[in-house]
Amino acid sequence: MSNSPNYLKLNTWNRRQFLTWGLTGLGMTVGATILGTRLRQKSALVQIPPLPEETALADNDFNPMTLLRDFDYGTLKEENGRKIREFEVTANSSTLQLNSAITFVSWNLNNRVPGPTLRAKEGEFIRLIFHNQDGHSHSLHFHGTHPVEMDGVEPIRHGKTFVYEFEAKPYGVHPYHCHIAPVTRHISKGLYGLLIVDPPQPRLPADEMVLVMGGYDINNDEHNELYAFNGIPNYYRDRPIPIYQNQLVRLYLLNMIEFDSAVTFHIHANMFQVYRTGRTMTPDEETDVITMGTAERHILEFAYPYPGRYMFHPHQDIIAENGCMGFFEVIPA
Ligand SMILES: [Cu+2]
């Protein structure tokens, strides 16, 4: 396994995961102090570079550089002895500046494309309060296991709120998206995102990030004219993602490109471990190109042994050339 030195060194959670999961509900000063000491010792294991300045694009409500590592853990509540993670998601419309020449009216969730990366632990109960403030009917359909009445194919009309409730299972990486017809249009307008269900035994600490591939049908011809990682075409081509040399990176990768039946994902000058659908704790394969149909998603893990600037992109090069292209900037450790 190419990443084995890091796998062996890293044996517990990163600081943020500990704080979010571990300290919630502890309520004991002594316990928190002991945990705090352990955190300081372990947090050095995951190194995340500071974000470059001026990463925001004018005219857009969200910043793909911060969206990359932005996980929404919701609000943890306890009702009748059951752990509930409560999330709030609002559908709306907004105009995206896709490049210097092209604007696009998106339908989005929480003012961003992709929508929030929701995160819960397997077995917790998810309560998602969905407000539809957009002018069209929408819904939220989650992949994963749930009862039929929570399947999200019923339209929620403009101005209405619906509460989706289901158990977070099975652990893995699950897309969610609007399921109102024509689904191609509702998805390609921007109504999609990721739900990460963490396994009962946490994965090893890593620099965790989310990349969602999407396409934009600018002229309604049922073909994509532009593509993007995390909403804005060529964003990470012009603003490379900083990572540290030899740091284990865990990439939650989703393909939500409509109209093109499948794309690949490729990183330069390195191999990655694949955990298909995030459903395994040991890698299924090692490769540097993986093929993904629409709604397929995986966890990829890798570490770059040499500093420098490395491309990542689908190997359908026309898709890369039309916006689905980025770089990792590997900073010397
Ligand atoms: Cu919709």
Coordinates of C-alpha atoms in Angstrom, one line a residue, residues 63-279:
N63 CA -16.3 30.0 -1.9
P64 CA -15.2 26.6 -3.3
M65 CA -12.0 26.8 -1.3
T66 CA -13.8 26.8 2.0
L67 CA -16.6 24.6 0.8
L68 CA -13.9 21.9 0.2
R69 CA -13.4 21.1 3.9
D70 CA -16.8 22.4 5.2
F71 CA -18.7 19.6 6.9
D72 CA -22.1 20.3 8.4
Y73 CA -22.6 18.2 11.5
G74 CA -26.0 19.7 12.2
T75 CA -27.1 20.1 15.8
L76 CA -26.9 17.0 18.1
K77 CA -29.9 16.5 20.3
E78 CA -31.0 13.7 22.5
E79 CA -34.7 12.7 22.6
N80 CA -35.9 9.7 24.5
G81 CA -32.4 8.3 24.8
R82 CA -31.9 8.6 21.0
K83 CA -29.2 10.7 19.3
I84 CA -30.7 13.0 16.7
R85 CA -28.8 15.1 14.3
E86 CA -30.9 18.0 13.1
F87 CA -30.1 19.8 9.8
E88 CA -31.7 22.7 8.1
V89 CA -31.6 23.0 4.3
T90 CA -33.2 25.7 2.2
A91 CA -33.8 25.5 -1.6
N92 CA -33.6 28.8 -3.5
S93 CA -32.4 30.3 -6.7
S94 CA -29.3 32.4 -7.3
T95 CA -27.2 33.6 -10.2
L96 CA -23.7 32.1 -10.5
Q97 CA -20.8 33.8 -12.2
L98 CA -19.4 30.7 -13.9
N99 CA -16.6 32.6 -15.7
S100 CA -15.9 36.1 -16.8
A101 CA -18.5 35.9 -19.6
I102 CA -21.2 33.4 -18.4
T103 CA -23.8 33.7 -15.7
F104 CA -26.2 31.0 -14.8
V105 CA -29.4 30.9 -12.7
S106 CA -28.8 28.0 -10.3
W107 CA -31.3 26.2 -8.1
N108 CA -29.4 25.5 -5.0
L109 CA -29.4 24.4 -1.4
N110 CA -28.2 26.8 1.3
N111 CA -26.9 29.2 -1.3
R112 CA -24.2 26.9 -2.6
V113 CA -23.5 24.4 -5.4
P114 CA -23.1 21.6 -4.3
G115 CA -25.3 21.8 -1.3
P116 CA -24.0 21.3 2.3
T117 CA -21.9 18.2 3.0
L118 CA -24.1 16.7 5.8
R119 CA -22.4 14.4 8.2
A120 CA -23.7 11.9 10.8
K121 CA -22.5 8.7 12.4
E122 CA -24.1 5.4 11.5
G123 CA -27.1 4.7 13.7
E124 CA -27.8 8.3 14.6
F125 CA -31.2 9.6 13.6
I126 CA -31.3 12.3 11.0
R127 CA -33.9 15.0 11.1
L128 CA -33.6 17.3 8.1
I129 CA -35.8 20.4 8.0
F130 CA -36.2 21.2 4.3
H131 CA -37.6 24.7 3.4
N132 CA -38.4 25.3 -0.3
Q133 CA -38.1 29.0 -0.9
D134 CA -37.6 28.6 -4.6
G135 CA -40.3 29.3 -7.2
H136 CA -40.5 25.6 -8.3
S137 CA -41.4 22.5 -6.5
H138 CA -38.4 20.5 -5.2
S139 CA -37.6 17.6 -3.0
L140 CA -34.6 15.9 -1.3
H141 CA -34.0 12.3 -2.3
F142 CA -31.3 10.6 -0.3
H143 CA -29.3 7.5 -1.3
G144 CA -28.9 5.0 1.5
T145 CA -31.5 3.0 3.4
H146 CA -34.8 4.5 4.6
P147 CA -38.6 4.0 4.6
V148 CA -40.6 4.8 1.5
E149 CA -42.3 7.9 2.9
M150 CA -38.8 9.4 3.4
D151 CA -37.7 8.6 -0.2
G152 CA -38.0 12.2 -1.3
V153 CA -39.8 11.8 -4.6
E154 CA -42.9 13.8 -3.5
P155 CA -42.8 17.5 -4.5
I156 CA -42.5 20.1 -1.8
R157 CA -44.1 23.2 -3.2
H158 CA -42.8 26.8 -3.1
G159 CA -43.0 28.2 0.4
K160 CA -43.5 24.8 2.1
T161 CA -41.4 23.0 4.7
F162 CA -41.0 19.2 4.9
V163 CA -39.1 17.3 7.6
Y164 CA -37.2 14.2 6.4
E165 CA -36.4 11.8 9.2
F166 CA -34.5 8.5 8.9
E167 CA -31.7 6.6 10.5
A168 CA -28.2 7.3 9.1
K169 CA -27.3 4.0 7.5
P170 CA -25.4 2.3 6.1
Y171 CA -22.1 4.0 6.7
G172 CA -20.7 5.3 3.5
V173 CA -20.9 8.2 1.1
H174 CA -24.4 9.0 -0.1
P175 CA -25.5 11.6 -2.6
Y176 CA -28.7 13.5 -2.1
H177 CA -30.6 15.4 -4.8
C178 CA -33.9 16.8 -5.9
H179 CA -36.0 14.2 -7.6
I180 CA -38.7 16.3 -9.3
A181 CA -39.1 15.8 -13.1
P182 CA -37.3 16.5 -15.2
V183 CA -34.6 15.3 -12.8
T184 CA -31.9 16.1 -15.3
R185 CA -32.8 19.7 -15.1
H186 CA -33.3 19.9 -11.4
I187 CA -30.0 18.2 -10.8
S188 CA -28.0 20.1 -13.4
K189 CA -29.3 23.4 -12.0
G190 CA -27.5 22.6 -8.8
L191 CA -29.8 20.7 -6.4
Y192 CA -27.4 18.0 -5.1
G193 CA -24.9 17.3 -2.4
L194 CA -23.3 14.6 -0.2
L195 CA -24.3 12.9 3.0
I196 CA -21.3 11.3 4.7
V197 CA -22.3 8.5 7.2
D198 CA -19.3 7.8 9.3
P199 CA -18.7 4.2 10.4
P200 CA -19.0 3.2 14.0
Q201 CA -15.2 2.8 14.2
P202 CA -13.8 6.0 12.9
R203 CA -11.5 6.1 9.9
L204 CA -7.9 7.2 10.4
P205 CA -7.2 10.9 10.7
A206 CA -6.6 12.6 7.4
D207 CA -6.9 15.9 5.6
E208 CA -10.5 15.4 4.5
M209 CA -12.1 17.1 1.6
V210 CA -15.1 16.9 -0.8
L211 CA -15.1 17.2 -4.6
V212 CA -18.3 17.0 -6.4
M213 CA -18.3 17.0 -10.2
G214 CA -21.2 18.8 -11.9
G215 CA -22.2 20.0 -15.4
Y216 CA -24.0 23.1 -16.6
D217 CA -26.4 23.0 -19.5
I218 CA -26.3 26.7 -20.3
N219 CA -28.6 26.8 -23.3
N220 CA -31.1 24.0 -22.4
D221 CA -30.0 21.7 -25.2
E222 CA -29.6 18.7 -22.9
H223 CA -25.8 18.9 -23.3
N224 CA -23.4 20.4 -20.8
E225 CA -21.4 23.4 -22.0
L226 CA -19.5 23.9 -18.8
Y227 CA -18.3 21.5 -16.0
A228 CA -17.0 22.1 -12.5
F229 CA -15.5 20.7 -9.3
N230 CA -17.6 22.2 -6.5
G231 CA -19.7 24.6 -8.4
I232 CA -17.4 27.0 -10.2
P233 CA -15.7 26.0 -13.5
N234 CA -11.8 26.0 -13.4
Y235 CA -11.8 27.3 -9.8
Y236 CA -9.1 24.9 -8.6
R237 CA -7.2 25.3 -11.9
D238 CA -6.8 29.0 -11.1
R239 CA -6.5 28.5 -7.3
P240 CA -4.8 25.2 -6.6
I241 CA -5.8 23.2 -3.4
P242 CA -2.9 23.4 -0.9
I243 CA -2.0 20.1 0.8
Y244 CA 1.1 19.0 2.6
Q245 CA 3.6 16.5 1.3
N246 CA 3.2 13.0 2.8
Q247 CA -0.1 14.0 4.4
L248 CA -2.8 11.4 4.0
V249 CA -5.7 13.1 2.0
R250 CA -9.1 11.5 2.2
L251 CA -11.2 12.6 -0.7
Y252 CA -15.0 12.2 -0.7
L253 CA -15.7 12.2 -4.5
L254 CA -19.1 12.4 -6.2
N255 CA -20.1 12.5 -9.8
M256 CA -23.4 14.4 -10.3
I257 CA -22.9 15.3 -14.0
E258 CA -26.1 14.9 -16.0
F259 CA -26.3 14.2 -19.8
D260 CA -22.9 12.5 -19.9
S261 CA -23.4 8.9 -18.8
A262 CA -20.1 8.4 -17.1
V263 CA -16.8 10.2 -16.5
T264 CA -13.5 9.2 -15.0
F265 CA -11.4 10.9 -12.2
H266 CA -7.7 10.9 -12.5
I267 CA -4.9 12.4 -10.4
H268 CA -1.4 13.1 -11.8
A269 CA 1.8 11.5 -10.6
N270 CA 0.3 9.4 -7.9
M271 CA -1.9 6.4 -7.2
F272 CA -5.0 6.4 -4.8
Q273 CA -6.7 3.8 -2.7
V274 CA -10.4 3.3 -3.5
Y275 CA -13.1 2.6 -0.9
R276 CA -16.1 2.0 -3.2
T277 CA -19.2 4.0 -2.1
G278 CA -17.3 4.5 1.2
R279 CA -18.7 1.1 2.2

